[in-house]
Amino acid sequence: MSSTTEMVLPSSVVPATWNPDTAALMEFAGLTWTEGQNRRFAPSGIMAAFIQACQRTGLDPTAKQIYAAQMGGKWTVLVGVDGMRLVAQRTGQYDGQDPIEWQATEDGPWSTVPPKAPHAARIRIYRKGISRPLEQTVTMAEFGGKGGNWTTRPGHMLGIRAETHGFRRLFPMELSGLYTAEDIDAGTYDSSEVFVVEPTEDWGALLKEADTKEAVKEIAERAKAANEFTDAVQTQAYTRYGMLNAETSPAEADAPTDEPAPHEEAAPEATPAPEAESEPATPTDADYEAQAAAEAEAGR
């Protein structure tokens, strides 16, 4: 494992505990980003999966050997083909590979020069102690994708699919469950193995079923704690709170409350959170009341 990864990988999925180096790495890996004036974070589940994958493989996020991304509306931990080559090499069992070959037609000859419209690609990868190479063949019909590089560089993309598929078969202990963007883009990965993290709870459904304003605030707090308080969830919380507020009597709706507004715990003094990484605050009573008043005014 690289010393860089050891130094800056977080030991916690709580952003407030990260030091500046860790925060920079997590941003580079796609797990935190800025929208306007707000710092956004990936769900805590995907952060945990990412950290675990880095530790298991020793891949370096700063070299883009491993990273996280949203694909098809889901968060996924991805590796590059260079990362797979490195993992195989570090086993001490990798014994090289033959050049990738392509076939233009089903019955046509194989060539190391990719055709403009490949039918298939194949590769032979060697592992020490095994007398024969692992030969992996993939066809465009079964493993090809659409759009982007699949349109402009189909031979290159199909060659990567052959290589990564072969590496996973030859080094299953080290590479099982690790997929590339090409795998996801082509839709040919095993979704039971890939690091895909769904929201921990169906926040929209919970907010829809909330029957009190207090329940709405409690659900919002839980979403915040799970790093899943997205713009969509926040909008749903505002809307549901406004509907419940409109159902109460005018006197009750306008009555002041002694309940303190939710607040976040301060970060430990020893590891203060970088100023730019402040999360969007959970809406307070005043926020909900203002939203409800705005909606009522707009409906007049």
XYZ file of C-alpha atoms in Angstrom:
300
model
C 0.000 0.000 0.000
C 1.320 3.440 -0.809
C 2.438 5.683 2.033
C 0.291 8.483 0.592
C -2.847 6.389 0.995
C -1.829 5.405 4.539
C -1.301 9.035 5.539
C -4.477 10.616 4.298
C -7.193 7.931 4.212
C -9.773 8.844 6.866
C -10.402 6.546 9.790
C -13.934 7.909 10.118
C -16.790 8.706 7.739
C -17.599 11.836 9.780
C -16.267 14.805 7.758
C -15.829 16.963 10.868
C -12.967 14.686 11.969
C -10.955 14.966 8.729
C -7.736 16.928 8.545
C -7.027 19.088 5.458
C -5.001 16.357 3.689
C -7.760 13.804 4.179
C -10.411 16.271 3.025
C -8.414 16.993 -0.135
C -8.075 13.283 -0.926
C -11.775 12.624 -0.416
C -12.618 15.508 -2.734
C -10.173 14.234 -5.356
C -11.791 10.797 -5.091
C -15.237 12.299 -5.761
C -16.711 11.801 -2.295
C -17.127 15.487 -1.462
C -17.732 18.504 -3.662
C -18.977 22.079 -3.587
C -22.362 23.290 -4.831
C -22.572 27.058 -4.635
C -21.589 27.972 -1.078
C -22.317 24.519 0.353
C -20.069 21.514 0.803
C -21.754 18.221 -0.161
C -20.771 14.714 0.912
C -21.422 11.224 -0.414
C -23.511 8.907 1.806
C -21.582 7.501 4.751
C -22.076 3.972 3.382
C -20.214 4.705 0.171
C -17.442 6.434 2.164
C -17.024 3.289 4.262
C -17.020 1.060 1.162
C -14.431 3.305 -0.485
C -12.105 3.264 2.533
C -12.423 -0.523 2.810
C -11.676 -1.000 -0.903
C -8.573 1.223 -0.671
C -7.283 -0.723 2.314
C -7.955 -4.103 0.674
C -6.294 -3.285 -2.644
C -3.686 -0.709 -1.640
C -4.751 1.414 -4.621
C -4.034 5.141 -4.557
C -6.954 7.557 -5.076
C -4.553 10.391 -5.939
C -3.430 8.416 -8.993
C -7.060 7.764 -9.997
C -6.491 4.038 -9.506
C -9.652 3.976 -7.395
C -12.436 6.527 -7.045
C -16.157 6.976 -6.435
C -18.854 8.215 -8.780
C -22.608 8.316 -9.278
C -23.579 6.137 -12.219
C -27.140 5.329 -13.112
C -28.344 7.254 -10.067
C -26.315 5.060 -7.679
C -23.027 5.627 -5.878
C -20.311 3.192 -6.931
C -16.658 2.560 -6.039
C -14.682 2.114 -9.257
C -11.143 1.143 -10.217
C -9.238 1.850 -13.406
C -7.661 -0.840 -15.558
C -4.249 0.427 -14.379
C -5.378 -0.286 -10.833
C -6.257 -3.871 -11.733
C -2.852 -4.345 -13.351
C -1.156 -3.030 -10.221
C -3.154 -5.286 -7.889
C -2.260 -8.300 -10.051
C 1.423 -7.323 -10.109
C 1.566 -6.913 -6.326
C 0.415 -10.496 -5.827
C 3.782 -11.668 -7.120
C 1.918 -14.214 -9.253
C 1.292 -12.109 -12.357
C 3.439 -13.354 -15.254
C 2.535 -10.939 -18.038
C 0.053 -11.015 -20.893
C -0.058 -11.214 -24.662
C -1.125 -8.209 -26.737
C -4.868 -7.715 -27.080
C -6.277 -9.064 -30.351
C -9.432 -8.045 -32.202
C -11.713 -9.702 -34.700
C -13.686 -7.668 -37.230
C -16.186 -10.412 -38.060
C -17.275 -13.624 -36.390
C -15.246 -15.825 -38.743
C -12.495 -13.304 -39.498
C -8.810 -13.445 -38.534
C -7.444 -12.060 -35.256
C -5.221 -8.980 -35.364
C -3.394 -6.781 -32.865
C -4.671 -3.748 -34.799
C -8.210 -2.843 -33.677
C -10.757 -2.591 -36.528
C -13.135 0.354 -36.804
C -16.083 -1.889 -35.944
C -14.818 -4.820 -33.838
C -16.827 -7.973 -33.431
C -14.742 -9.363 -30.554
C -11.596 -8.839 -28.504
C -9.460 -11.370 -26.647
C -6.442 -11.461 -24.352
C -4.214 -14.087 -22.751
C -3.024 -13.400 -19.202
C -0.425 -15.543 -17.434
C -0.147 -16.519 -13.764
C 2.871 -18.234 -12.232
C 2.335 -21.881 -11.410
C -0.345 -22.310 -14.080
C 0.880 -24.002 -17.261
C -1.649 -22.424 -19.602
C -2.661 -18.762 -19.925
C -6.155 -17.621 -19.127
C -7.737 -16.622 -22.426
C -10.637 -14.188 -22.205
C -12.803 -13.312 -25.214
C -15.595 -10.734 -25.218
C -17.906 -9.746 -28.045
C -19.283 -6.332 -28.824
C -22.805 -7.738 -28.892
C -22.539 -9.038 -25.321
C -20.095 -6.677 -23.626
C -20.219 -3.453 -25.651
C -21.700 -0.147 -24.535
C -23.205 2.847 -26.294
C -22.214 6.475 -26.666
C -19.030 8.276 -25.653
C -15.843 6.301 -26.213
C -17.885 3.286 -27.250
C -18.777 5.266 -30.374
C -15.416 6.922 -31.043
C -13.017 4.227 -29.770
C -14.907 0.907 -29.747
C -11.808 -1.242 -30.225
C -10.020 0.343 -27.261
C -13.055 0.008 -25.028
C -13.731 -3.627 -25.952
C -10.066 -4.424 -25.343
C -10.333 -3.001 -21.810
C -13.415 -5.134 -21.209
C -11.497 -8.263 -22.233
C -8.540 -7.376 -20.006
C -10.500 -6.458 -16.861
C -12.754 -9.490 -17.208
C -9.674 -11.690 -17.522
C -7.974 -10.145 -14.484
C -11.025 -10.772 -12.299
C -11.115 -14.419 -13.372
C -7.380 -15.003 -12.871
C -7.121 -13.123 -9.548
C -10.558 -13.598 -7.952
C -9.411 -13.191 -4.337
C -7.835 -9.800 -4.994
C -10.203 -8.376 -7.616
C -13.622 -9.881 -6.910
C -16.266 -7.163 -6.779
C -14.030 -4.474 -8.314
C -15.308 -3.019 -11.568
C -14.296 -0.308 -13.993
C -16.306 2.514 -15.516
C -16.357 0.501 -18.747
C -18.067 -2.390 -16.933
C -20.725 -0.138 -15.421
C -21.229 1.813 -18.633
C -21.797 -1.387 -20.594
C -24.167 -2.720 -17.926
C -22.403 -6.090 -17.769
C -21.282 -6.098 -14.136
C -22.588 -8.341 -11.363
C -24.664 -5.970 -9.262
C -24.534 -8.428 -6.351
C -20.773 -7.871 -6.022
C -20.124 -4.282 -7.013
C -19.800 -1.634 -4.298
C -23.151 0.070 -4.792
C -24.731 1.869 -1.862
C -28.399 2.757 -1.816
C -29.763 5.350 0.664
C -29.975 3.854 4.141
C -33.693 4.702 4.281
C -36.418 5.793 1.875
C -36.520 9.391 3.111
C -39.225 10.436 0.660
C -41.593 7.716 1.834
C -40.872 8.457 5.488
C -41.548 12.161 5.035
C -44.749 11.432 3.132
C -45.992 9.307 6.035
C -44.942 11.791 8.745
C -48.080 13.031 10.522
C -46.559 15.727 12.752
C -44.128 18.568 12.295
C -41.928 17.033 14.973
C -41.762 13.794 12.970
C -40.633 15.736 9.897
C -37.811 17.366 11.875
C -36.772 14.018 13.368
C -36.560 12.408 9.920
C -34.535 15.361 8.622
C -32.095 14.947 11.515
C -31.676 11.237 10.726
C -31.020 11.981 7.064
C -28.453 14.560 8.096
C -26.705 12.111 10.415
C -26.470 9.604 7.533
C -24.963 12.237 5.180
C -28.031 11.786 2.966
C -29.748 15.130 3.518
C -29.716 15.999 -0.177
C -31.472 18.926 -1.846
C -34.296 16.574 -2.833
C -34.784 15.344 0.742
C -34.630 18.897 2.071
C -37.295 20.037 -0.407
C -39.526 17.109 0.555
C -39.088 17.991 4.239
C -40.030 21.625 3.631
C -43.069 20.620 1.593
C -44.360 18.100 4.127
C -43.776 20.497 7.011
C -45.682 23.210 5.144
C -48.637 20.899 4.539
C -48.776 19.901 8.210
C -48.414 23.515 9.289
C -51.371 24.519 7.108
C -53.508 21.823 8.746
C -52.992 23.251 12.256
C -55.093 26.063 13.683
C -53.798 29.615 13.021
C -53.151 30.128 16.746
C -51.173 26.903 16.993
C -49.250 27.563 13.801
C -48.194 31.009 14.973
C -47.489 30.038 18.566
C -43.867 30.486 19.616
C -41.943 27.393 20.597
C -39.445 26.973 23.384
C -37.855 23.977 21.656
C -34.245 24.756 20.746
C -33.334 24.588 17.071
C -31.344 21.546 16.013
C -27.635 22.181 15.891
C -24.523 20.270 15.003
C -21.926 19.197 17.523
C -18.651 21.066 17.250
C -15.693 19.203 15.819
C -13.033 18.073 18.314
C -10.413 20.762 18.910
C -7.606 18.418 17.937
C -9.029 17.844 14.456
C -11.027 20.895 13.401
C -12.957 20.582 10.164
C -11.706 22.756 7.293
C -13.847 25.836 6.999
C -14.872 25.069 3.419
C -16.343 21.716 4.424
C -19.344 22.947 6.368
C -22.415 20.861 5.644
C -25.761 22.422 4.825
C -27.498 22.962 8.143
C -30.577 20.988 9.016
C -33.616 23.276 8.679
C -34.754 24.815 11.953
C -38.285 25.653 13.063
C -37.824 29.145 11.642
C -36.793 27.727 8.258
C -39.849 25.478 8.106
C -42.184 28.276 9.213
C -40.731 30.658 6.624
C -41.144 28.037 3.905
C -44.726 27.346 4.934
C -45.519 31.078 4.960
C -43.975 31.488 1.506
C -46.015 28.614 0.124
C -49.184 29.996 1.670
C -48.479 33.447 0.199
C -47.801 31.943 -3.231
C -51.104 30.065 -3.115
C -53.195 33.183 -2.547
